[in-house]
Amino acid sequence: MDRRTDLWALGVVIYEALVGQRPFAGKSLAECLASIVSAEPDLDALPGATPDEVSALIGRCLRKDPLVRLRDAGD
């Protein structure tokens, strides 16, 4: 766990604030964790007025591979 983990969590919070639901869902904790590991968030669920730059930022924050995720807030 490092700064990229914090940026992933920030992406989750921004997604939830804009969409009104979690980017990774499940009826149980196990299903939710499985969704985090295997599913991609539905960026099309973001409101239509969401600027492309914000959508791209959320997408980069929520990348599965930490090596492609934003390294730190400076990125």
PDB file of N, CA, C and O in Angstrom:
ATOM      1  N   MET A   1       0.841  -1.165   0.000  1.00  0.00           N
ATOM      2  CA  MET A   1       0.000   0.000   0.000  1.00  0.00           C
ATOM      3  C   MET A   1       0.895   1.240   0.000  1.00  0.00           C
ATOM      4  O   MET A   1       1.861   1.316   0.745  1.00  0.00           O
ATOM      5  N   ASP A   2       0.523   2.189  -0.840  1.00  0.00           N
ATOM      6  CA  ASP A   2       1.291   3.418  -0.940  1.00  0.00           C
ATOM      7  C   ASP A   2       0.359   4.548  -1.379  1.00  0.00           C
ATOM      8  O   ASP A   2      -0.859   4.431  -1.284  1.00  0.00           O
ATOM      9  N   ARG A   3       0.923   5.612  -1.890  1.00  0.00           N
ATOM     10  CA  ARG A   3       0.118   6.770  -2.309  1.00  0.00           C
ATOM     11  C   ARG A   3      -0.893   6.399  -3.379  1.00  0.00           C
ATOM     12  O   ARG A   3      -1.968   6.994  -3.458  1.00  0.00           O
ATOM     13  N   ARG A   4      -0.567   5.417  -4.213  1.00  0.00           N
ATOM     14  CA  ARG A   4      -1.502   5.030  -5.270  1.00  0.00           C
ATOM     15  C   ARG A   4      -2.780   4.449  -4.691  1.00  0.00           C
ATOM     16  O   ARG A   4      -3.850   4.582  -5.275  1.00  0.00           O
ATOM     17  N   THR A   5      -2.674   3.819  -3.519  1.00  0.00           N
ATOM     18  CA  THR A   5      -3.861   3.295  -2.843  1.00  0.00           C
ATOM     19  C   THR A   5      -4.778   4.445  -2.435  1.00  0.00           C
ATOM     20  O   THR A   5      -6.000   4.365  -2.587  1.00  0.00           O
ATOM     21  N   ASP A   6      -4.182   5.518  -1.926  1.00  0.00           N
ATOM     22  CA  ASP A   6      -4.977   6.691  -1.551  1.00  0.00           C
ATOM     23  C   ASP A   6      -5.662   7.300  -2.775  1.00  0.00           C
ATOM     24  O   ASP A   6      -6.812   7.728  -2.700  1.00  0.00           O
ATOM     25  N   LEU A   7      -4.968   7.328  -3.903  1.00  0.00           N
ATOM     26  CA  LEU A   7      -5.562   7.880  -5.123  1.00  0.00           C
ATOM     27  C   LEU A   7      -6.676   6.988  -5.644  1.00  0.00           C
ATOM     28  O   LEU A   7      -7.670   7.471  -6.186  1.00  0.00           O
ATOM     29  N   TRP A   8      -6.539   5.672  -5.470  1.00  0.00           N
ATOM     30  CA  TRP A   8      -7.617   4.752  -5.842  1.00  0.00           C
ATOM     31  C   TRP A   8      -8.854   5.069  -4.993  1.00  0.00           C
ATOM     32  O   TRP A   8      -9.961   5.196  -5.525  1.00  0.00           O
ATOM     33  N   ALA A   9      -8.648   5.238  -3.694  1.00  0.00           N
ATOM     34  CA  ALA A   9      -9.767   5.551  -2.797  1.00  0.00           C
ATOM     35  C   ALA A   9     -10.398   6.893  -3.160  1.00  0.00           C
ATOM     36  O   ALA A   9     -11.625   7.041  -3.120  1.00  0.00           O
ATOM     37  N   LEU A  10      -9.587   7.874  -3.537  1.00  0.00           N
ATOM     38  CA  LEU A  10     -10.113   9.164  -3.975  1.00  0.00           C
ATOM     39  C   LEU A  10     -10.994   8.988  -5.212  1.00  0.00           C
ATOM     40  O   LEU A  10     -12.072   9.576  -5.304  1.00  0.00           O
ATOM     41  N   GLY A  11     -10.545   8.161  -6.158  1.00  0.00           N
ATOM     42  CA  GLY A  11     -11.349   7.880  -7.345  1.00  0.00           C
ATOM     43  C   GLY A  11     -12.692   7.273  -6.993  1.00  0.00           C
ATOM     44  O   GLY A  11     -13.721   7.623  -7.581  1.00  0.00           O
ATOM     45  N   VAL A  12     -12.697   6.374  -6.004  1.00  0.00           N
ATOM     46  CA  VAL A  12     -13.946   5.753  -5.559  1.00  0.00           C
ATOM     47  C   VAL A  12     -14.883   6.819  -4.988  1.00  0.00           C
ATOM     48  O   VAL A  12     -16.073   6.865  -5.324  1.00  0.00           O
ATOM     49  N   VAL A  13     -14.351   7.697  -4.143  1.00  0.00           N
ATOM     50  CA  VAL A  13     -15.175   8.729  -3.508  1.00  0.00           C
ATOM     51  C   VAL A  13     -15.733   9.697  -4.544  1.00  0.00           C
ATOM     52  O   VAL A  13     -16.921  10.056  -4.504  1.00  0.00           O
ATOM     53  N   ILE A  14     -14.901  10.134  -5.485  1.00  0.00           N
ATOM     54  CA  ILE A  14     -15.390  11.053  -6.525  1.00  0.00           C
ATOM     55  C   ILE A  14     -16.458  10.377  -7.374  1.00  0.00           C
ATOM     56  O   ILE A  14     -17.492  10.966  -7.691  1.00  0.00           O
ATOM     57  N   TYR A  15     -16.228   9.107  -7.748  1.00  0.00           N
ATOM     58  CA  TYR A  15     -17.212   8.361  -8.537  1.00  0.00           C
ATOM     59  C   TYR A  15     -18.537   8.303  -7.774  1.00  0.00           C
ATOM     60  O   TYR A  15     -19.601   8.586  -8.336  1.00  0.00           O
ATOM     61  N   GLU A  16     -18.483   7.919  -6.491  1.00  0.00           N
ATOM     62  CA  GLU A  16     -19.702   7.820  -5.694  1.00  0.00           C
ATOM     63  C   GLU A  16     -20.419   9.161  -5.596  1.00  0.00           C
ATOM     64  O   GLU A  16     -21.655   9.220  -5.667  1.00  0.00           O
ATOM     65  N   ALA A  17     -19.657  10.239  -5.446  1.00  0.00           N
ATOM     66  CA  ALA A  17     -20.270  11.562  -5.331  1.00  0.00           C
ATOM     67  C   ALA A  17     -20.986  11.965  -6.625  1.00  0.00           C
ATOM     68  O   ALA A  17     -22.063  12.567  -6.579  1.00  0.00           O
ATOM     69  N   LEU A  18     -20.405  11.627  -7.757  1.00  0.00           N
ATOM     70  CA  LEU A  18     -20.998  12.020  -9.039  1.00  0.00           C
ATOM     71  C   LEU A  18     -22.124  11.100  -9.492  1.00  0.00           C
ATOM     72  O   LEU A  18     -23.109  11.548 -10.079  1.00  0.00           O
ATOM     73  N   VAL A  19     -21.972   9.808  -9.247  1.00  0.00           N
ATOM     74  CA  VAL A  19     -22.940   8.834  -9.761  1.00  0.00           C
ATOM     75  C   VAL A  19     -24.033   8.514  -8.740  1.00  0.00           C
ATOM     76  O   VAL A  19     -25.161   8.201  -9.100  1.00  0.00           O
ATOM     77  N   GLY A  20     -23.679   8.567  -7.450  1.00  0.00           N
ATOM     78  CA  GLY A  20     -24.652   8.224  -6.419  1.00  0.00           C
ATOM     79  C   GLY A  20     -24.687   6.750  -6.083  1.00  0.00           C
ATOM     80  O   GLY A  20     -25.603   6.283  -5.413  1.00  0.00           O
ATOM     81  N   GLN A  21     -23.698   6.015  -6.567  1.00  0.00           N
ATOM     82  CA  GLN A  21     -23.588   4.597  -6.224  1.00  0.00           C
ATOM     83  C   GLN A  21     -22.118   4.197  -6.286  1.00  0.00           C
ATOM     84  O   GLN A  21     -21.297   4.898  -6.846  1.00  0.00           O
ATOM     85  N   ARG A  22     -21.808   3.068  -5.699  1.00  0.00           N
ATOM     86  CA  ARG A  22     -20.429   2.602  -5.662  1.00  0.00           C
ATOM     87  C   ARG A  22     -19.979   2.096  -7.024  1.00  0.00           C
ATOM     88  O   ARG A  22     -20.766   1.505  -7.763  1.00  0.00           O
ATOM     89  N   PRO A  23     -18.703   2.299  -7.346  1.00  0.00           N
ATOM     90  CA  PRO A  23     -18.215   1.791  -8.630  1.00  0.00           C
ATOM     91  C   PRO A  23     -18.052   0.267  -8.634  1.00  0.00           C
ATOM     92  O   PRO A  23     -18.043  -0.354  -9.686  1.00  0.00           O
ATOM     93  N   PHE A  24     -17.956  -0.315  -7.458  1.00  0.00           N
ATOM     94  CA  PHE A  24     -17.812  -1.769  -7.320  1.00  0.00           C
ATOM     95  C   PHE A  24     -18.844  -2.221  -6.299  1.00  0.00           C
ATOM     96  O   PHE A  24     -18.825  -1.773  -5.154  1.00  0.00           O
ATOM     97  N   ALA A  25     -19.744  -3.094  -6.719  1.00  0.00           N
ATOM     98  CA  ALA A  25     -20.855  -3.473  -5.853  1.00  0.00           C
ATOM     99  C   ALA A  25     -20.841  -4.963  -5.548  1.00  0.00           C
ATOM    100  O   ALA A  25     -20.201  -5.752  -6.240  1.00  0.00           O
ATOM    101  N   GLY A  26     -21.577  -5.315  -4.534  1.00  0.00           N
ATOM    102  CA  GLY A  26     -21.764  -6.706  -4.162  1.00  0.00           C
ATOM    103  C   GLY A  26     -22.716  -6.779  -2.993  1.00  0.00           C
ATOM    104  O   GLY A  26     -22.817  -5.834  -2.208  1.00  0.00           O
ATOM    105  N   LYS A  27     -23.399  -7.907  -2.874  1.00  0.00           N
ATOM    106  CA  LYS A  27     -24.352  -8.077  -1.782  1.00  0.00           C
ATOM    107  C   LYS A  27     -23.650  -8.420  -0.473  1.00  0.00           C
ATOM    108  O   LYS A  27     -24.209  -8.249   0.594  1.00  0.00           O
ATOM    109  N   SER A  28     -22.441  -8.904  -0.573  1.00  0.00           N
ATOM    110  CA  SER A  28     -21.666  -9.246   0.617  1.00  0.00           C
ATOM    111  C   SER A  28     -20.269  -8.649   0.474  1.00  0.00           C
ATOM    112  O   SER A  28     -19.884  -8.186  -0.608  1.00  0.00           O
ATOM    113  N   LEU A  29     -19.520  -8.696   1.543  1.00  0.00           N
ATOM    114  CA  LEU A  29     -18.151  -8.192   1.493  1.00  0.00           C
ATOM    115  C   LEU A  29     -17.334  -8.981   0.476  1.00  0.00           C
ATOM    116  O   LEU A  29     -16.572  -8.406  -0.299  1.00  0.00           O
ATOM    117  N   ALA A  30     -17.522 -10.295   0.436  1.00  0.00           N
ATOM    118  CA  ALA A  30     -16.786 -11.133  -0.516  1.00  0.00           C
ATOM    119  C   ALA A  30     -17.116 -10.754  -1.958  1.00  0.00           C
ATOM    120  O   ALA A  30     -16.219 -10.662  -2.802  1.00  0.00           O
ATOM    121  N   GLU A  31     -18.389 -10.519  -2.261  1.00  0.00           N
ATOM    122  CA  GLU A  31     -18.790 -10.113  -3.615  1.00  0.00           C
ATOM    123  C   GLU A  31     -18.228  -8.746  -3.958  1.00  0.00           C
ATOM    124  O   GLU A  31     -17.803  -8.509  -5.092  1.00  0.00           O
ATOM    125  N   CYS A  32     -18.214  -7.837  -2.995  1.00  0.00           N
ATOM    126  CA  CYS A  32     -17.676  -6.503  -3.228  1.00  0.00           C
ATOM    127  C   CYS A  32     -16.176  -6.586  -3.529  1.00  0.00           C
ATOM    128  O   CYS A  32     -15.693  -5.961  -4.470  1.00  0.00           O
ATOM    129  N   LEU A  33     -15.452  -7.375  -2.748  1.00  0.00           N
ATOM    130  CA  LEU A  33     -14.014  -7.538  -2.993  1.00  0.00           C
ATOM    131  C   LEU A  33     -13.753  -8.193  -4.342  1.00  0.00           C
ATOM    132  O   LEU A  33     -12.832  -7.797  -5.059  1.00  0.00           O
ATOM    133  N   ALA A  34     -14.567  -9.168  -4.702  1.00  0.00           N
ATOM    134  CA  ALA A  34     -14.417  -9.813  -6.009  1.00  0.00           C
ATOM    135  C   ALA A  34     -14.670  -8.804  -7.130  1.00  0.00           C
ATOM    136  O   ALA A  34     -13.968  -8.812  -8.147  1.00  0.00           O
ATOM    137  N   SER A  35     -15.629  -7.917  -6.939  1.00  0.00           N
ATOM    138  CA  SER A  35     -15.917  -6.890  -7.936  1.00  0.00           C
ATOM    139  C   SER A  35     -14.743  -5.922  -8.074  1.00  0.00           C
ATOM    140  O   SER A  35     -14.375  -5.534  -9.179  1.00  0.00           O
ATOM    141  N   ILE A  36     -14.141  -5.564  -6.958  1.00  0.00           N
ATOM    142  CA  ILE A  36     -12.983  -4.667  -6.996  1.00  0.00           C
ATOM    143  C   ILE A  36     -11.846  -5.300  -7.792  1.00  0.00           C
ATOM    144  O   ILE A  36     -11.196  -4.646  -8.601  1.00  0.00           O
ATOM    145  N   VAL A  37     -11.648  -6.588  -7.604  1.00  0.00           N
ATOM    146  CA  VAL A  37     -10.544  -7.290  -8.268  1.00  0.00           C
ATOM    147  C   VAL A  37     -10.831  -7.544  -9.743  1.00  0.00           C
ATOM    148  O   VAL A  37      -9.934  -7.434 -10.575  1.00  0.00           O
ATOM    149  N   SER A  38     -12.086  -7.844 -10.089  1.00  0.00           N
ATOM    150  CA  SER A  38     -12.352  -8.328 -11.447  1.00  0.00           C
ATOM    151  C   SER A  38     -13.139  -7.378 -12.350  1.00  0.00           C
ATOM    152  O   SER A  38     -13.032  -7.463 -13.565  1.00  0.00           O
ATOM    153  N   ALA A  39     -13.928  -6.478 -11.788  1.00  0.00           N
ATOM    154  CA  ALA A  39     -14.802  -5.630 -12.612  1.00  0.00           C
ATOM    155  C   ALA A  39     -14.176  -4.263 -12.857  1.00  0.00           C
ATOM    156  O   ALA A  39     -13.366  -3.787 -12.066  1.00  0.00           O
ATOM    157  N   GLU A  40     -14.561  -3.664 -13.960  1.00  0.00           N
ATOM    158  CA  GLU A  40     -14.155  -2.293 -14.256  1.00  0.00           C
ATOM    159  C   GLU A  40     -15.323  -1.370 -13.914  1.00  0.00           C
ATOM    160  O   GLU A  40     -16.482  -1.729 -14.136  1.00  0.00           O
ATOM    161  N   PRO A  41     -15.051  -0.191 -13.368  1.00  0.00           N
ATOM    162  CA  PRO A  41     -16.159   0.726 -13.075  1.00  0.00           C
ATOM    163  C   PRO A  41     -16.804   1.210 -14.362  1.00  0.00           C
ATOM    164  O   PRO A  41     -16.147   1.347 -15.392  1.00  0.00           O
ATOM    165  N   ASP A  42     -18.094   1.452 -14.289  1.00  0.00           N
ATOM    166  CA  ASP A  42     -18.843   1.929 -15.454  1.00  0.00           C
ATOM    167  C   ASP A  42     -18.714   3.446 -15.545  1.00  0.00           C
ATOM    168  O   ASP A  42     -19.507   4.184 -14.958  1.00  0.00           O
ATOM    169  N   LEU A  43     -17.704   3.903 -16.255  1.00  0.00           N
ATOM    170  CA  LEU A  43     -17.503   5.351 -16.383  1.00  0.00           C
ATOM    171  C   LEU A  43     -18.596   6.006 -17.211  1.00  0.00           C
ATOM    172  O   LEU A  43     -18.788   7.217 -17.145  1.00  0.00           O
ATOM    173  N   ASP A  44     -19.347   5.213 -17.977  1.00  0.00           N
ATOM    174  CA  ASP A  44     -20.481   5.754 -18.732  1.00  0.00           C
ATOM    175  C   ASP A  44     -21.622   6.170 -17.803  1.00  0.00           C
ATOM    176  O   ASP A  44     -22.527   6.885 -18.224  1.00  0.00           O
ATOM    177  N   ALA A  45     -21.571   5.705 -16.543  1.00  0.00           N
ATOM    178  CA  ALA A  45     -22.604   6.082 -15.573  1.00  0.00           C
ATOM    179  C   ALA A  45     -22.397   7.484 -15.028  1.00  0.00           C
ATOM    180  O   ALA A  45     -23.294   8.038 -14.389  1.00  0.00           O
ATOM    181  N   LEU A  46     -21.221   8.078 -15.295  1.00  0.00           N
ATOM    182  CA  LEU A  46     -20.985   9.450 -14.859  1.00  0.00           C
ATOM    183  C   LEU A  46     -21.970  10.372 -15.564  1.00  0.00           C
ATOM    184  O   LEU A  46     -22.349  10.129 -16.710  1.00  0.00           O
ATOM    185  N   PRO A  47     -22.405  11.449 -14.892  1.00  0.00           N
ATOM    186  CA  PRO A  47     -23.344  12.374 -15.529  1.00  0.00           C
ATOM    187  C   PRO A  47     -22.788  12.911 -16.850  1.00  0.00           C
ATOM    188  O   PRO A  47     -21.575  13.098 -16.996  1.00  0.00           O
ATOM    189  N   GLY A  48     -23.659  13.159 -17.783  1.00  0.00           N
ATOM    190  CA  GLY A  48     -23.260  13.630 -19.100  1.00  0.00           C
ATOM    191  C   GLY A  48     -22.478  14.938 -19.075  1.00  0.00           C
ATOM    192  O   GLY A  48     -21.682  15.210 -19.954  1.00  0.00           O
ATOM    193  N   ALA A  49     -22.711  15.749 -18.054  1.00  0.00           N
ATOM    194  CA  ALA A  49     -22.027  17.038 -17.951  1.00  0.00           C
ATOM    195  C   ALA A  49     -20.627  16.918 -17.347  1.00  0.00           C
ATOM    196  O   ALA A  49     -19.934  17.916 -17.212  1.00  0.00           O
ATOM    197  N   THR A  50     -20.225  15.696 -17.007  1.00  0.00           N
ATOM    198  CA  THR A  50     -18.901  15.501 -16.425  1.00  0.00           C
ATOM    199  C   THR A  50     -17.840  15.791 -17.485  1.00  0.00           C
ATOM    200  O   THR A  50     -17.855  15.187 -18.557  1.00  0.00           O
ATOM    201  N   PRO A  51     -16.930  16.716 -17.201  1.00  0.00           N
ATOM    202  CA  PRO A  51     -15.877  17.007 -18.187  1.00  0.00           C
ATOM    203  C   PRO A  51     -15.033  15.763 -18.486  1.00  0.00           C
ATOM    204  O   PRO A  51     -14.823  14.922 -17.604  1.00  0.00           O
ATOM    205  N   ASP A  52     -14.580  15.655 -19.721  1.00  0.00           N
ATOM    206  CA  ASP A  52     -13.766  14.507 -20.126  1.00  0.00           C
ATOM    207  C   ASP A  52     -12.535  14.350 -19.246  1.00  0.00           C
ATOM    208  O   ASP A  52     -12.125  13.231 -18.942  1.00  0.00           O
ATOM    209  N   GLU A  53     -11.956  15.476 -18.831  1.00  0.00           N
ATOM    210  CA  GLU A  53     -10.762  15.417 -17.994  1.00  0.00           C
ATOM    211  C   GLU A  53     -11.056  14.767 -16.649  1.00  0.00           C
ATOM    212  O   GLU A  53     -10.236  14.021 -16.111  1.00  0.00           O
ATOM    213  N   VAL A  54     -12.240  15.031 -16.091  1.00  0.00           N
ATOM    214  CA  VAL A  54     -12.628  14.441 -14.812  1.00  0.00           C
ATOM    215  C   VAL A  54     -12.876  12.940 -14.991  1.00  0.00           C
ATOM    216  O   VAL A  54     -12.446  12.138 -14.172  1.00  0.00           O
ATOM    217  N   SER A  55     -13.553  12.567 -16.066  1.00  0.00           N
ATOM    218  CA  SER A  55     -13.778  11.145 -16.348  1.00  0.00           C
ATOM    219  C   SER A  55     -12.448  10.410 -16.494  1.00  0.00           C
ATOM    220  O   SER A  55     -12.272   9.316 -15.950  1.00  0.00           O
ATOM    221  N   ALA A  56     -11.515  11.021 -17.207  1.00  0.00           N
ATOM    222  CA  ALA A  56     -10.196  10.405 -17.392  1.00  0.00           C
ATOM    223  C   ALA A  56      -9.458  10.299 -16.071  1.00  0.00           C
ATOM    224  O   ALA A  56      -8.802   9.278 -15.795  1.00  0.00           O
ATOM    225  N   LEU A  57      -9.574  11.318 -15.229  1.00  0.00           N
ATOM    226  CA  LEU A  57      -8.922  11.291 -13.923  1.00  0.00           C
ATOM    227  C   LEU A  57      -9.472  10.153 -13.066  1.00  0.00           C
ATOM    228  O   LEU A  57      -8.712   9.390 -12.464  1.00  0.00           O
ATOM    229  N   ILE A  58     -10.786  10.018 -13.035  1.00  0.00           N
ATOM    230  CA  ILE A  58     -11.406   8.935 -12.265  1.00  0.00           C
ATOM    231  C   ILE A  58     -10.948   7.588 -12.812  1.00  0.00           C
ATOM    232  O   ILE A  58     -10.594   6.688 -12.046  1.00  0.00           O
ATOM    233  N   GLY A  59     -10.937   7.451 -14.123  1.00  0.00           N
ATOM    234  CA  GLY A  59     -10.483   6.203 -14.746  1.00  0.00           C
ATOM    235  C   GLY A  59      -9.053   5.867 -14.366  1.00  0.00           C
ATOM    236  O   GLY A  59      -8.730   4.719 -14.069  1.00  0.00           O
ATOM    237  N   ARG A  60      -8.179   6.869 -14.356  1.00  0.00           N
ATOM    238  CA  ARG A  60      -6.772   6.635 -13.989  1.00  0.00           C
ATOM    239  C   ARG A  60      -6.633   6.302 -12.513  1.00  0.00           C
ATOM    240  O   ARG A  60      -5.775   5.524 -12.134  1.00  0.00           O
ATOM    241  N   CYS A  61      -7.464   6.909 -11.676  1.00  0.00           N
ATOM    242  CA  CYS A  61      -7.419   6.595 -10.238  1.00  0.00           C
ATOM    243  C   CYS A  61      -7.863   5.161  -9.970  1.00  0.00           C
ATOM    244  O   CYS A  61      -7.379   4.523  -9.040  1.00  0.00           O
ATOM    245  N   LEU A  62      -8.792   4.658 -10.774  1.00  0.00           N
ATOM    246  CA  LEU A  62      -9.381   3.345 -10.511  1.00  0.00           C
ATOM    247  C   LEU A  62      -8.748   2.213 -11.320  1.00  0.00           C
ATOM    248  O   LEU A  62      -9.282   1.103 -11.345  1.00  0.00           O
ATOM    249  N   ARG A  63      -7.637   2.465 -11.966  1.00  0.00           N
ATOM    250  CA  ARG A  63      -6.949   1.406 -12.721  1.00  0.00           C
ATOM    251  C   ARG A  63      -6.582   0.261 -11.791  1.00  0.00           C
ATOM    252  O   ARG A  63      -6.163   0.461 -10.658  1.00  0.00           O
ATOM    253  N   LYS A  64      -6.747  -0.960 -12.280  1.00  0.00           N
ATOM    254  CA  LYS A  64      -6.409  -2.146 -11.478  1.00  0.00           C
ATOM    255  C   LYS A  64      -4.908  -2.239 -11.235  1.00  0.00           C
ATOM    256  O   LYS A  64      -4.475  -2.520 -10.130  1.00  0.00           O
ATOM    257  N   ASP A  65      -4.136  -2.009 -12.272  1.00  0.00           N
ATOM    258  CA  ASP A  65      -2.686  -2.135 -12.175  1.00  0.00           C
ATOM    259  C   ASP A  65      -2.113  -0.881 -11.525  1.00  0.00           C
ATOM    260  O   ASP A  65      -2.167   0.205 -12.107  1.00  0.00           O
ATOM    261  N   PRO A  66      -1.554  -0.993 -10.326  1.00  0.00           N
ATOM    262  CA  PRO A  66      -1.034   0.196  -9.662  1.00  0.00           C
ATOM    263  C   PRO A  66       0.103   0.879 -10.428  1.00  0.00           C
ATOM    264  O   PRO A  66       0.357   2.061 -10.238  1.00  0.00           O
ATOM    265  N   LEU A  67       0.739   0.153 -11.314  1.00  0.00           N
ATOM    266  CA  LEU A  67       1.826   0.749 -12.082  1.00  0.00           C
ATOM    267  C   LEU A  67       1.321   1.701 -13.159  1.00  0.00           C
ATOM    268  O   LEU A  67       2.063   2.528 -13.662  1.00  0.00           O
ATOM    269  N   VAL A  68       0.030   1.587 -13.525  1.00  0.00           N
ATOM    270  CA  VAL A  68      -0.542   2.493 -14.522  1.00  0.00           C
ATOM    271  C   VAL A  68      -1.418   3.555 -13.852  1.00  0.00           C
ATOM    272  O   VAL A  68      -1.795   4.513 -14.501  1.00  0.00           O
ATOM    273  N   ARG A  69      -1.704   3.334 -12.591  1.00  0.00           N
ATOM    274  CA  ARG A  69      -2.494   4.292 -11.827  1.00  0.00           C
ATOM    275  C   ARG A  69      -1.645   5.540 -11.581  1.00  0.00           C
ATOM    276  O   ARG A  69      -0.427   5.503 -11.693  1.00  0.00           O
ATOM    277  N   LEU A  70      -2.276   6.639 -11.262  1.00  0.00           N
ATOM    278  CA  LEU A  70      -1.548   7.836 -10.895  1.00  0.00           C
ATOM    279  C   LEU A  70      -0.581   7.499  -9.756  1.00  0.00           C
ATOM    280  O   LEU A  70      -0.946   6.783  -8.827  1.00  0.00           O
ATOM    281  N   ARG A  71       0.652   8.002  -9.821  1.00  0.00           N
ATOM    282  CA  ARG A  71       1.648   7.716  -8.782  1.00  0.00           C
ATOM    283  C   ARG A  71       1.392   8.504  -7.513  1.00  0.00           C
ATOM    284  O   ARG A  71       1.569   8.019  -6.409  1.00  0.00           O
ATOM    285  N   ASP A  72       1.049   9.774  -7.696  1.00  0.00           N
ATOM    286  CA  ASP A  72       0.811  10.657  -6.556  1.00  0.00           C
ATOM    287  C   ASP A  72      -0.050  11.824  -7.012  1.00  0.00           C
ATOM    288  O   ASP A  72      -0.360  11.939  -8.194  1.00  0.00           O
ATOM    289  N   ALA A  73      -0.412  12.673  -6.079  1.00  0.00           N
ATOM    290  CA  ALA A  73      -1.305  13.790  -6.404  1.00  0.00           C
ATOM    291  C   ALA A  73      -0.680  14.749  -7.400  1.00  0.00           C
ATOM    292  O   ALA A  73      -1.381  15.449  -8.131  1.00  0.00           O
ATOM    293  N   GLY A  74       0.627  14.780  -7.487  1.00  0.00           N
ATOM    294  CA  GLY A  74       1.305  15.648  -8.448  1.00  0.00           C
ATOM    295  C   GLY A  74       1.032  15.262  -9.899  1.00  0.00           C
ATOM    296  O   GLY A  74       1.094  16.100 -10.790  1.00  0.00           O
ATOM    297  N   ASP A  75       0.739  13.987 -10.124  1.00  0.00           N
ATOM    298  CA  ASP A  75       0.402  13.542 -11.482  1.00  0.00           C
ATOM    299  C   ASP A  75      -0.927  14.130 -11.893  1.00  0.00           C
ATOM    300  O   ASP A  75      -1.229  14.346 -13.012  1.00  0.00           O
TER     301      ASP A  75
END
